[in-house]
Amino acid sequence: MKSKILLLEDDLNLSETVADYFEEQGFEVVCVYDGDDAVSSIYEHHFDLLLLDVNVPSKNGFQVLKEVRVDKKNVPAIFITSLNSMDSLEEGFSSGCDDYIRKPFELKELLIRVQTILKREFSHKSELVNISSTITFNPISNELKENGIEIKLNLKELKLLKFFLQHPNELLIHDRIYDYVWDYDEEYSDNSLRTYIKNLRKILGKDKIVSLKKLGYRFNQE
């Protein structure tokens, strides 16, 4: 699965350069050019990492990250900025960032920083997940087991399960699920989603995945 990055950068040339480079490295990149659009995108989509320029129109990068952190969104973030004062550095980290890179920078350096953070995040999430007293899931091997016996899932069911486990007890609207489970060039449908939900309920139990009419689904994690 491709890691998905939000890039907030109002310099169109730099935005295109960074996006092209990361897409060549196998990432999916969504570009936005002002703070308001960044906040909207973060709430509407799932991202594995945020790359945030600081001096952008509407909300600046610091304000964007502070706003989403208040809502307990813990997606890792790197600030990209020409600011070089210690006060700016301090404000960046107090806003909740994971790293900070000053312009101008080498694309390779930015890639290394991104890969390091994503590797760390993956490691933190790699512990065996106890879904119930008999069912476990390993995020590294993607093995779902009941009483030690592996249960096979298709790719969409696997993606859906991982998304639920990343957001336990949280309302996930349909659009967020579609955005995570289906690739950008794939057609999605309500019927397909309902089928995958039905299959997961057969394995995990009906009470694990709650349907909230016309809104989305919630995964109940005790």
PDB file of C-alpha atoms in Angstrom:
ATOM      1  CA  MET A   1       0.000   0.000   0.000  1.00  0.00           C
ATOM      2  CA  LYS A   2       1.319   3.454  -0.883  1.00  0.00           C
ATOM      3  CA  SER A   3       1.956   5.892   1.931  1.00  0.00           C
ATOM      4  CA  LYS A   4      -0.185   8.982   1.447  1.00  0.00           C
ATOM      5  CA  ILE A   5       1.287  12.437   2.062  1.00  0.00           C
ATOM      6  CA  LEU A   6      -0.365  15.843   2.300  1.00  0.00           C
ATOM      7  CA  LEU A   7       1.882  18.592   0.931  1.00  0.00           C
ATOM      8  CA  LEU A   8       1.014  22.157   1.973  1.00  0.00           C
ATOM      9  CA  GLU A   9       3.186  24.474  -0.129  1.00  0.00           C
ATOM     10  CA  ASP A  10       2.078  27.690  -1.848  1.00  0.00           C
ATOM     11  CA  ASP A  11       5.148  27.907  -4.114  1.00  0.00           C
ATOM     12  CA  LEU A  12       3.739  26.095  -7.145  1.00  0.00           C
ATOM     13  CA  ASN A  13       7.121  25.195  -8.603  1.00  0.00           C
ATOM     14  CA  LEU A  14       8.404  23.754  -5.334  1.00  0.00           C
ATOM     15  CA  SER A  15       5.134  21.952  -4.718  1.00  0.00           C
ATOM     16  CA  GLU A  16       5.286  20.300  -8.134  1.00  0.00           C
ATOM     17  CA  THR A  17       8.969  19.401  -7.697  1.00  0.00           C
ATOM     18  CA  VAL A  18       8.441  17.773  -4.289  1.00  0.00           C
ATOM     19  CA  ALA A  19       5.261  15.986  -5.387  1.00  0.00           C
ATOM     20  CA  ASP A  20       6.868  14.591  -8.547  1.00  0.00           C
ATOM     21  CA  TYR A  21       9.896  13.380  -6.618  1.00  0.00           C
ATOM     22  CA  PHE A  22       7.894  11.606  -3.927  1.00  0.00           C
ATOM     23  CA  GLU A  23       5.533  10.053  -6.449  1.00  0.00           C
ATOM     24  CA  GLU A  24       8.575   8.672  -8.258  1.00  0.00           C
ATOM     25  CA  GLN A  25       9.612   7.128  -4.919  1.00  0.00           C
ATOM     26  CA  GLY A  26       6.264   5.333  -4.650  1.00  0.00           C
ATOM     27  CA  PHE A  27       4.253   7.756  -2.506  1.00  0.00           C
ATOM     28  CA  GLU A  28       0.823   9.215  -3.148  1.00  0.00           C
ATOM     29  CA  VAL A  29       0.903  13.004  -2.738  1.00  0.00           C
ATOM     30  CA  VAL A  30      -2.039  15.385  -2.331  1.00  0.00           C
ATOM     31  CA  CYS A  31      -1.083  19.045  -2.871  1.00  0.00           C
ATOM     32  CA  VAL A  32      -2.832  21.992  -1.216  1.00  0.00           C
ATOM     33  CA  TYR A  33      -1.804  25.634  -1.311  1.00  0.00           C
ATOM     34  CA  ASP A  34      -3.322  27.339   1.727  1.00  0.00           C
ATOM     35  CA  GLY A  35      -4.012  26.522   5.353  1.00  0.00           C
ATOM     36  CA  ASP A  36      -7.784  26.273   5.103  1.00  0.00           C
ATOM     37  CA  ASP A  37      -7.588  23.687   2.317  1.00  0.00           C
ATOM     38  CA  ALA A  38      -4.986  21.785   4.331  1.00  0.00           C
ATOM     39  CA  VAL A  39      -7.274  21.501   7.365  1.00  0.00           C
ATOM     40  CA  SER A  40     -10.223  20.450   5.187  1.00  0.00           C
ATOM     41  CA  SER A  41      -8.157  17.767   3.454  1.00  0.00           C
ATOM     42  CA  ILE A  42      -6.844  16.384   6.746  1.00  0.00           C
ATOM     43  CA  TYR A  43     -10.392  15.935   8.030  1.00  0.00           C
ATOM     44  CA  GLU A  44     -11.688  14.513   4.767  1.00  0.00           C
ATOM     45  CA  HIS A  45      -8.906  12.032   3.997  1.00  0.00           C
ATOM     46  CA  HIS A  46      -6.502   9.669   5.670  1.00  0.00           C
ATOM     47  CA  PHE A  47      -2.832  10.695   5.471  1.00  0.00           C
ATOM     48  CA  ASP A  48       0.226   8.876   6.714  1.00  0.00           C
ATOM     49  CA  LEU A  49       2.288  12.072   6.983  1.00  0.00           C
ATOM     50  CA  LEU A  50       1.941  15.857   6.604  1.00  0.00           C
ATOM     51  CA  LEU A  51       4.532  18.104   4.928  1.00  0.00           C
ATOM     52  CA  LEU A  52       3.621  21.651   5.949  1.00  0.00           C
ATOM     53  CA  ASP A  53       5.138  24.904   4.747  1.00  0.00           C
ATOM     54  CA  VAL A  54       4.756  27.586   7.412  1.00  0.00           C
ATOM     55  CA  ASN A  55       4.258  30.850   5.501  1.00  0.00           C
ATOM     56  CA  VAL A  56       1.152  30.063   3.463  1.00  0.00           C
ATOM     57  CA  PRO A  57      -2.127  31.951   2.862  1.00  0.00           C
ATOM     58  CA  SER A  58      -5.028  31.852   5.348  1.00  0.00           C
ATOM     59  CA  LYS A  59      -3.833  29.738   8.302  1.00  0.00           C
ATOM     60  CA  ASN A  60      -0.069  29.292   8.512  1.00  0.00           C
ATOM     61  CA  GLY A  61       1.463  25.851   8.945  1.00  0.00           C
ATOM     62  CA  PHE A  62       1.809  26.206  12.712  1.00  0.00           C
ATOM     63  CA  GLN A  63      -1.888  27.081  13.035  1.00  0.00           C
ATOM     64  CA  VAL A  64      -2.891  24.169  10.808  1.00  0.00           C
ATOM     65  CA  LEU A  65      -1.073  21.617  12.925  1.00  0.00           C
ATOM     66  CA  LYS A  66      -2.220  23.120  16.227  1.00  0.00           C
ATOM     67  CA  GLU A  67      -5.826  22.925  15.024  1.00  0.00           C
ATOM     68  CA  VAL A  68      -5.697  19.273  14.012  1.00  0.00           C
ATOM     69  CA  ARG A  69      -3.712  18.286  17.113  1.00  0.00           C
ATOM     70  CA  VAL A  70      -6.471  19.726  19.327  1.00  0.00           C
ATOM     71  CA  ASP A  71      -8.776  17.203  17.658  1.00  0.00           C
ATOM     72  CA  LYS A  72      -6.348  14.428  18.643  1.00  0.00           C
ATOM     73  CA  LYS A  73      -5.208  13.742  15.093  1.00  0.00           C
ATOM     74  CA  ASN A  74      -1.752  12.289  15.605  1.00  0.00           C
ATOM     75  CA  VAL A  75      -0.625  11.932  12.002  1.00  0.00           C
ATOM     76  CA  PRO A  76       3.126  12.722  11.908  1.00  0.00           C
ATOM     77  CA  ALA A  77       4.144  16.098  10.488  1.00  0.00           C
ATOM     78  CA  ILE A  78       7.263  17.801   9.129  1.00  0.00           C
ATOM     79  CA  PHE A  79       7.504  21.564   8.756  1.00  0.00           C
ATOM     80  CA  ILE A  80       9.160  22.920   5.621  1.00  0.00           C
ATOM     81  CA  THR A  81      10.160  26.546   6.088  1.00  0.00           C
ATOM     82  CA  SER A  82      12.606  29.336   5.352  1.00  0.00           C
ATOM     83  CA  LEU A  83      12.290  30.541   8.966  1.00  0.00           C
ATOM     84  CA  ASN A  84      15.535  29.934  10.814  1.00  0.00           C
ATOM     85  CA  SER A  85      15.176  31.559  14.225  1.00  0.00           C
ATOM     86  CA  MET A  86      15.202  29.536  17.427  1.00  0.00           C
ATOM     87  CA  ASP A  87      11.765  30.965  18.278  1.00  0.00           C
ATOM     88  CA  SER A  88      10.364  29.557  15.035  1.00  0.00           C
ATOM     89  CA  LEU A  89      11.945  26.191  15.710  1.00  0.00           C
ATOM     90  CA  GLU A  90      10.486  26.164  19.207  1.00  0.00           C
ATOM     91  CA  GLU A  91       7.030  27.145  17.943  1.00  0.00           C
ATOM     92  CA  GLY A  92       7.178  24.414  15.324  1.00  0.00           C
ATOM     93  CA  PHE A  93       7.811  21.672  17.853  1.00  0.00           C
ATOM     94  CA  SER A  94       5.357  23.117  20.355  1.00  0.00           C
ATOM     95  CA  SER A  95       2.738  22.941  17.580  1.00  0.00           C
ATOM     96  CA  GLY A  96       3.189  19.193  17.553  1.00  0.00           C
ATOM     97  CA  CYS A  97       5.549  18.521  14.642  1.00  0.00           C
ATOM     98  CA  ASP A  98       7.834  15.502  14.440  1.00  0.00           C
ATOM     99  CA  ASP A  99      10.583  17.149  12.414  1.00  0.00           C
ATOM    100  CA  TYR A 100      11.591  20.477  10.857  1.00  0.00           C
ATOM    101  CA  ILE A 101      13.564  21.117   7.656  1.00  0.00           C
ATOM    102  CA  ARG A 102      14.784  24.504   6.471  1.00  0.00           C
ATOM    103  CA  LYS A 103      14.724  25.763   2.895  1.00  0.00           C
ATOM    104  CA  PRO A 104      16.595  25.279   0.686  1.00  0.00           C
ATOM    105  CA  PHE A 105      16.869  21.538   1.187  1.00  0.00           C
ATOM    106  CA  GLU A 106      17.887  18.486  -0.785  1.00  0.00           C
ATOM    107  CA  LEU A 107      14.980  16.292  -1.844  1.00  0.00           C
ATOM    108  CA  LYS A 108      16.948  13.238  -0.764  1.00  0.00           C
ATOM    109  CA  GLU A 109      17.282  14.647   2.753  1.00  0.00           C
ATOM    110  CA  LEU A 110      13.549  15.262   2.952  1.00  0.00           C
ATOM    111  CA  LEU A 111      12.913  11.719   1.721  1.00  0.00           C
ATOM    112  CA  ILE A 112      15.185  10.282   4.414  1.00  0.00           C
ATOM    113  CA  ARG A 113      13.377  12.259   7.103  1.00  0.00           C
ATOM    114  CA  VAL A 114       9.998  11.083   5.815  1.00  0.00           C
ATOM    115  CA  GLN A 115      11.092   7.456   5.621  1.00  0.00           C
ATOM    116  CA  THR A 116      12.546   7.598   9.124  1.00  0.00           C
ATOM    117  CA  ILE A 117       9.315   8.918  10.630  1.00  0.00           C
ATOM    118  CA  LEU A 118       7.114   6.471   8.733  1.00  0.00           C
ATOM    119  CA  LYS A 119       9.351   3.574   9.766  1.00  0.00           C
ATOM    120  CA  ARG A 120       9.056   4.684  13.372  1.00  0.00           C
ATOM    121  CA  GLU A 121       5.275   5.015  13.104  1.00  0.00           C
ATOM    122  CA  PHE A 122       5.046   1.592  11.500  1.00  0.00           C
ATOM    123  CA  SER A 123       7.144   0.118  14.291  1.00  0.00           C
ATOM    124  CA  HIS A 124       4.914   1.672  16.942  1.00  0.00           C
ATOM    125  CA  LYS A 125       1.867   0.167  15.279  1.00  0.00           C
ATOM    126  CA  SER A 126       3.434  -3.221  14.722  1.00  0.00           C
ATOM    127  CA  GLU A 127       2.456  -4.796  18.030  1.00  0.00           C
ATOM    128  CA  LEU A 128      -0.018  -7.649  17.898  1.00  0.00           C
ATOM    129  CA  VAL A 129      -3.576  -6.324  18.155  1.00  0.00           C
ATOM    130  CA  ASN A 130      -6.023  -8.274  20.299  1.00  0.00           C
ATOM    131  CA  ILE A 131      -9.375  -7.790  18.605  1.00  0.00           C
ATOM    132  CA  SER A 132     -11.102 -10.182  20.989  1.00  0.00           C
ATOM    133  CA  SER A 133     -10.146 -12.944  23.409  1.00  0.00           C
ATOM    134  CA  THR A 134      -9.648 -15.322  20.472  1.00  0.00           C
ATOM    135  CA  ILE A 135      -8.875 -13.072  17.478  1.00  0.00           C
ATOM    136  CA  THR A 136      -5.556 -11.286  16.861  1.00  0.00           C
ATOM    137  CA  PHE A 137      -4.126  -9.219  14.025  1.00  0.00           C
ATOM    138  CA  ASN A 138      -0.457  -8.644  13.155  1.00  0.00           C
ATOM    139  CA  PRO A 139       0.003  -5.337  11.234  1.00  0.00           C
ATOM    140  CA  ILE A 140       3.434  -6.386   9.898  1.00  0.00           C
ATOM    141  CA  SER A 141       2.529  -9.786   8.460  1.00  0.00           C
ATOM    142  CA  ASN A 142      -1.134  -8.813   7.911  1.00  0.00           C
ATOM    143  CA  GLU A 143      -2.160 -12.069   9.566  1.00  0.00           C
ATOM    144  CA  LEU A 144      -5.596 -12.294  11.117  1.00  0.00           C
ATOM    145  CA  LYS A 145      -5.881 -15.332  13.371  1.00  0.00           C
ATOM    146  CA  GLU A 146      -8.590 -16.961  15.451  1.00  0.00           C
ATOM    147  CA  ASN A 147      -7.305 -19.358  18.111  1.00  0.00           C
ATOM    148  CA  GLY A 148      -3.985 -19.386  16.275  1.00  0.00           C
ATOM    149  CA  ILE A 149      -5.500 -20.348  12.919  1.00  0.00           C
ATOM    150  CA  GLU A 150      -5.052 -17.837  10.086  1.00  0.00           C
ATOM    151  CA  ILE A 151      -8.141 -16.353   8.432  1.00  0.00           C
ATOM    152  CA  LYS A 152      -7.666 -15.217   4.854  1.00  0.00           C
ATOM    153  CA  LEU A 153      -8.915 -11.772   3.811  1.00  0.00           C
ATOM    154  CA  ASN A 154      -8.966 -10.224   0.368  1.00  0.00           C
ATOM    155  CA  LEU A 155      -7.083  -6.948  -0.149  1.00  0.00           C
ATOM    156  CA  LYS A 156     -10.082  -4.655   0.354  1.00  0.00           C
ATOM    157  CA  GLU A 157     -11.151  -6.463   3.526  1.00  0.00           C
ATOM    158  CA  LEU A 158      -7.578  -6.236   4.820  1.00  0.00           C
ATOM    159  CA  LYS A 159      -7.403  -2.495   4.114  1.00  0.00           C
ATOM    160  CA  LEU A 160     -10.777  -1.969   5.750  1.00  0.00           C
ATOM    161  CA  LEU A 161      -9.764  -3.890   8.874  1.00  0.00           C
ATOM    162  CA  LYS A 162      -6.497  -1.942   9.201  1.00  0.00           C
ATOM    163  CA  PHE A 163      -8.354   1.352   8.811  1.00  0.00           C
ATOM    164  CA  PHE A 164     -10.804   0.388  11.556  1.00  0.00           C
ATOM    165  CA  LEU A 165      -7.962  -0.656  13.855  1.00  0.00           C
ATOM    166  CA  GLN A 166      -6.185   2.662  13.259  1.00  0.00           C
ATOM    167  CA  HIS A 167      -9.333   4.559  14.289  1.00  0.00           C
ATOM    168  CA  PRO A 168     -11.039   2.559  17.062  1.00  0.00           C
ATOM    169  CA  ASN A 169     -14.338   3.852  18.474  1.00  0.00           C
ATOM    170  CA  GLU A 170     -14.350   6.684  15.923  1.00  0.00           C
ATOM    171  CA  LEU A 171     -17.068   7.522  13.403  1.00  0.00           C
ATOM    172  CA  LEU A 172     -15.601   6.941   9.952  1.00  0.00           C
ATOM    173  CA  ILE A 173     -17.706   8.579   7.289  1.00  0.00           C
ATOM    174  CA  HIS A 174     -18.168   6.768   3.993  1.00  0.00           C
ATOM    175  CA  ASP A 175     -15.905   9.125   2.025  1.00  0.00           C
ATOM    176  CA  ARG A 176     -12.958   8.550   4.383  1.00  0.00           C
ATOM    177  CA  ILE A 177     -13.377   4.797   4.031  1.00  0.00           C
ATOM    178  CA  TYR A 178     -13.598   5.002   0.247  1.00  0.00           C
ATOM    179  CA  ASP A 179     -10.511   7.195   0.126  1.00  0.00           C
ATOM    180  CA  TYR A 180      -8.457   4.745   2.192  1.00  0.00           C
ATOM    181  CA  VAL A 181      -9.681   1.400   0.872  1.00  0.00           C
ATOM    182  CA  TRP A 182     -10.020   2.187  -2.840  1.00  0.00           C
ATOM    183  CA  ASP A 183      -7.174   3.504  -4.985  1.00  0.00           C
ATOM    184  CA  TYR A 184      -7.726   6.838  -6.723  1.00  0.00           C
ATOM    185  CA  ASP A 185      -8.340   5.218 -10.123  1.00  0.00           C
ATOM    186  CA  GLU A 186     -10.787   2.608  -8.828  1.00  0.00           C
ATOM    187  CA  GLU A 187     -14.561   2.889  -8.756  1.00  0.00           C
ATOM    188  CA  TYR A 188     -16.151   2.306  -5.375  1.00  0.00           C
ATOM    189  CA  SER A 189     -19.745   1.501  -4.469  1.00  0.00           C
ATOM    190  CA  ASP A 190     -21.944   1.309  -1.394  1.00  0.00           C
ATOM    191  CA  ASN A 191     -22.810  -2.288  -2.241  1.00  0.00           C
ATOM    192  CA  SER A 192     -19.170  -3.351  -2.346  1.00  0.00           C
ATOM    193  CA  LEU A 193     -18.468  -1.682   0.992  1.00  0.00           C
ATOM    194  CA  ARG A 194     -21.479  -3.349   2.583  1.00  0.00           C
ATOM    195  CA  THR A 195     -20.242  -6.723   1.316  1.00  0.00           C
ATOM    196  CA  TYR A 196     -16.796  -6.219   2.873  1.00  0.00           C
ATOM    197  CA  ILE A 197     -18.385  -5.070   6.136  1.00  0.00           C
ATOM    198  CA  LYS A 198     -20.634  -8.134   6.147  1.00  0.00           C
ATOM    199  CA  ASN A 199     -17.659 -10.453   5.639  1.00  0.00           C
ATOM    200  CA  LEU A 200     -15.700  -8.838   8.468  1.00  0.00           C
ATOM    201  CA  ARG A 201     -18.690  -9.050  10.802  1.00  0.00           C
ATOM    202  CA  LYS A 202     -18.925 -12.786  10.157  1.00  0.00           C
ATOM    203  CA  ILE A 203     -15.350 -13.127  11.398  1.00  0.00           C
ATOM    204  CA  LEU A 204     -15.167 -10.501  14.140  1.00  0.00           C
ATOM    205  CA  GLY A 205     -18.760 -10.507  15.378  1.00  0.00           C
ATOM    206  CA  LYS A 206     -21.708  -8.313  14.471  1.00  0.00           C
ATOM    207  CA  ASP A 207     -21.209  -5.958  17.401  1.00  0.00           C
ATOM    208  CA  LYS A 208     -17.647  -5.046  16.412  1.00  0.00           C
ATOM    209  CA  ILE A 209     -18.658  -2.894  13.423  1.00  0.00           C
ATOM    210  CA  VAL A 210     -21.609  -0.586  14.001  1.00  0.00           C
ATOM    211  CA  SER A 211     -23.441   1.044  11.105  1.00  0.00           C
ATOM    212  CA  LEU A 212     -24.543   4.630  11.702  1.00  0.00           C
ATOM    213  CA  LYS A 213     -27.289   5.236   9.187  1.00  0.00           C
ATOM    214  CA  LYS A 214     -26.326   7.566   6.313  1.00  0.00           C
ATOM    215  CA  LEU A 215     -23.132   8.565   8.149  1.00  0.00           C
ATOM    216  CA  GLY A 216     -20.637   5.716   8.191  1.00  0.00           C
ATOM    217  CA  TYR A 217     -19.289   3.023  10.503  1.00  0.00           C
ATOM    218  CA  ARG A 218     -17.649   2.709  13.895  1.00  0.00           C
ATOM    219  CA  PHE A 219     -15.330  -0.080  15.003  1.00  0.00           C
ATOM    220  CA  ASN A 220     -15.884  -0.962  18.654  1.00  0.00           C
ATOM    221  CA  GLN A 221     -12.582  -1.688  20.356  1.00  0.00           C
ATOM    222  CA  GLU A 222     -12.805  -2.588  24.040  1.00  0.00           C
TER     223      GLU A 222
END
